[in-house]
C-alpha positions as YAML, in Angstrom:
chain: A
units: angstrom
residues:
- id: 1
  name: UNK
  ca: [-8.71, 96.48, 42.93]
- id: 2
  name: UNK
  ca: [-8.00, 98.85, 45.72]
- id: 3
  name: UNK
  ca: [-7.15, 98.34, 49.32]
- id: 4
  name: UNK
  ca: [-9.86, 97.17, 51.74]
- id: 5
  name: UNK
  ca: [-10.55, 99.73, 54.42]
- id: 6
  name: UNK
  ca: [-12.09, 98.31, 57.54]
- id: 7
  name: UNK
  ca: [-14.54, 100.26, 59.62]
- id: 8
  name: UNK
  ca: [-13.57, 100.56, 63.25]
- id: 9
  name: UNK
  ca: [-15.23, 97.94, 65.38]
- id: 10
  name: UNK
  ca: [-18.00, 99.40, 67.42]
- id: 11
  name: UNK
  ca: [-17.62, 98.72, 71.08]
- id: 12
  name: UNK
  ca: [-20.85, 98.14, 72.90]
- id: 13
  name: UNK
  ca: [-21.42, 100.80, 75.50]
- id: 14
  name: UNK
  ca: [-19.73, 99.67, 78.65]
- id: 15
  name: UNK
  ca: [-22.13, 99.36, 81.54]
- id: 16
  name: UNK
  ca: [-21.75, 102.17, 84.05]
- id: 17
  name: UNK
  ca: [-19.64, 101.44, 87.07]
- id: 18
  name: UNK
  ca: [-21.75, 100.48, 90.07]
- id: 19
  name: UNK
  ca: [-22.39, 103.31, 92.47]
- id: 20
  name: UNK
  ca: [-20.28, 103.14, 95.62]
- id: 21
  name: UNK
  ca: [-22.01, 102.06, 98.79]
- id: 22
  name: UNK
  ca: [-22.65, 104.63, 101.52]
- id: 23
  name: UNK
  ca: [-20.67, 102.57, 104.03]
- id: 24
  name: UNK
  ca: [-17.64, 102.67, 101.72]
- id: 25
  name: UNK
  ca: [-17.80, 106.44, 101.33]
- id: 26
  name: UNK
  ca: [-18.32, 107.02, 105.07]
- id: 27
  name: UNK
  ca: [-15.51, 104.62, 105.91]
- id: 28
  name: UNK
  ca: [-13.19, 106.44, 103.53]
- id: 29
  name: UNK
  ca: [-14.05, 109.77, 105.18]
- id: 30
  name: UNK
  ca: [-13.40, 108.35, 108.64]
- id: 31
  name: UNK
  ca: [-10.07, 106.95, 107.50]
- id: 32
  name: UNK
  ca: [-9.12, 110.24, 105.82]
- id: 33
  name: UNK
  ca: [-9.89, 112.19, 109.00]
- id: 34
  name: UNK
  ca: [-7.99, 109.77, 111.23]
- id: 35
  name: UNK
  ca: [-4.96, 109.82, 108.92]
- id: 36
  name: UNK
  ca: [-5.04, 113.63, 108.66]
- id: 37
  name: UNK
  ca: [-4.93, 113.79, 112.45]
- id: 38
  name: UNK
  ca: [-2.02, 111.32, 112.53]
- id: 39
  name: UNK
  ca: [-3.89, 108.96, 114.83]
- id: 40
  name: UNK
  ca: [-3.69, 105.20, 115.10]
- id: 41
  name: UNK
  ca: [-6.67, 102.88, 114.78]
- id: 42
  name: UNK
  ca: [-6.07, 101.83, 118.38]
- id: 43
  name: UNK
  ca: [-6.35, 105.38, 119.74]
- id: 44
  name: UNK
  ca: [-9.58, 106.22, 117.93]
- id: 45
  name: UNK
  ca: [-11.13, 102.81, 118.65]
- id: 46
  name: UNK
  ca: [-10.37, 103.22, 122.35]
- id: 47
  name: UNK
  ca: [-12.04, 106.64, 122.54]
- id: 48
  name: UNK
  ca: [-15.03, 105.39, 120.54]
- id: 49
  name: UNK
  ca: [-15.43, 102.28, 122.67]
- id: 50
  name: UNK
  ca: [-15.11, 99.86, 119.74]
- id: 51
  name: UNK
  ca: [-12.56, 97.23, 118.87]
- id: 52
  name: UNK
  ca: [-9.67, 98.02, 116.55]
- id: 53
  name: UNK
  ca: [-10.91, 95.31, 114.19]
- id: 54
  name: UNK
  ca: [-14.40, 96.82, 114.05]
- id: 55
  name: UNK
  ca: [-13.07, 100.32, 113.35]
- id: 56
  name: UNK
  ca: [-10.78, 98.93, 110.65]
- id: 57
  name: UNK
  ca: [-13.71, 97.16, 108.99]
- id: 58
  name: UNK
  ca: [-15.83, 100.33, 109.14]
- id: 59
  name: UNK
  ca: [-13.02, 102.36, 107.56]
- id: 60
  name: UNK
  ca: [-12.63, 99.78, 104.77]
- id: 61
  name: UNK
  ca: [-16.36, 99.83, 104.08]
- id: 62
  name: UNK
  ca: [-16.91, 96.25, 105.19]
- id: 63
  name: UNK
  ca: [-19.21, 97.05, 108.11]
- id: 64
  name: UNK
  ca: [-22.33, 99.17, 108.07]
- id: 65
  name: UNK
  ca: [-22.28, 100.79, 111.51]
- id: 66
  name: UNK
  ca: [-25.45, 101.64, 113.40]
- id: 67
  name: UNK
  ca: [-26.17, 105.29, 114.01]
- id: 68
  name: UNK
  ca: [-24.96, 104.89, 117.61]
- id: 69
  name: UNK
  ca: [-21.65, 103.38, 116.50]
- id: 70
  name: UNK
  ca: [-21.22, 106.00, 113.82]
- id: 71
  name: UNK
  ca: [-21.80, 108.74, 116.39]
- id: 72
  name: UNK
  ca: [-19.23, 107.18, 118.73]
- id: 73
  name: UNK
  ca: [-16.58, 106.86, 116.01]
- id: 74
  name: UNK
  ca: [-17.21, 110.31, 114.53]
- id: 75
  name: UNK
  ca: [-17.18, 111.80, 118.04]
- id: 76
  name: UNK
  ca: [-13.82, 110.17, 118.74]
- id: 77
  name: UNK
  ca: [-12.55, 112.15, 115.74]
- id: 78
  name: UNK
  ca: [-14.23, 115.38, 116.92]
- id: 79
  name: UNK
  ca: [-16.75, 115.18, 114.06]
- id: 80
  name: UNK
  ca: [-20.50, 115.36, 114.29]
- id: 81
  name: UNK
  ca: [-22.48, 112.76, 112.38]
- id: 82
  name: UNK
  ca: [-24.02, 115.63, 110.42]
- id: 83
  name: UNK
  ca: [-20.58, 116.94, 109.36]
- id: 84
  name: UNK
  ca: [-19.47, 113.44, 108.43]
- id: 85
  name: UNK
  ca: [-22.61, 112.95, 106.33]
- id: 86
  name: UNK
  ca: [-22.05, 116.24, 104.52]
- id: 87
  name: UNK
  ca: [-18.47, 115.29, 103.74]
- id: 88
  name: UNK
  ca: [-19.48, 111.81, 102.61]
- id: 89
  name: UNK
  ca: [-22.28, 113.21, 100.48]
- id: 90
  name: UNK
  ca: [-19.92, 115.46, 98.57]
- id: 91
  name: UNK
  ca: [-16.74, 113.44, 97.90]
- id: 92
  name: UNK
  ca: [-16.06, 115.22, 94.58]
- id: 93
  name: UNK
  ca: [-16.23, 118.66, 96.17]
- id: 94
  name: UNK
  ca: [-13.79, 117.57, 98.87]
- id: 95
  name: UNK
  ca: [-11.36, 116.16, 96.34]
- id: 96
  name: UNK
  ca: [-11.33, 119.48, 94.52]
- id: 97
  name: UNK
  ca: [-10.77, 121.42, 97.72]
- id: 98
  name: UNK
  ca: [-7.85, 119.25, 98.84]
...
């Protein structure tokens, strides 16, 4: 008799990765902007009128800031909330442009 040839095992389709949360994407954009400007958390937090801990948690996507807080933080980075939203809404386009 000949050699037994095994069929490749079929892998069940892996479930799609969960979509990232808006707060994570916005936080990443805020962090990217702050880092690009070479600023410290302390400096931006002071101008925005928030604590360093709060700003850090927003940047890491752990806090979901209110619209007022988002405006204060974005403003401290010379960004409008509208511009921040556009950048956060198109992370793939920004990655290609960088």
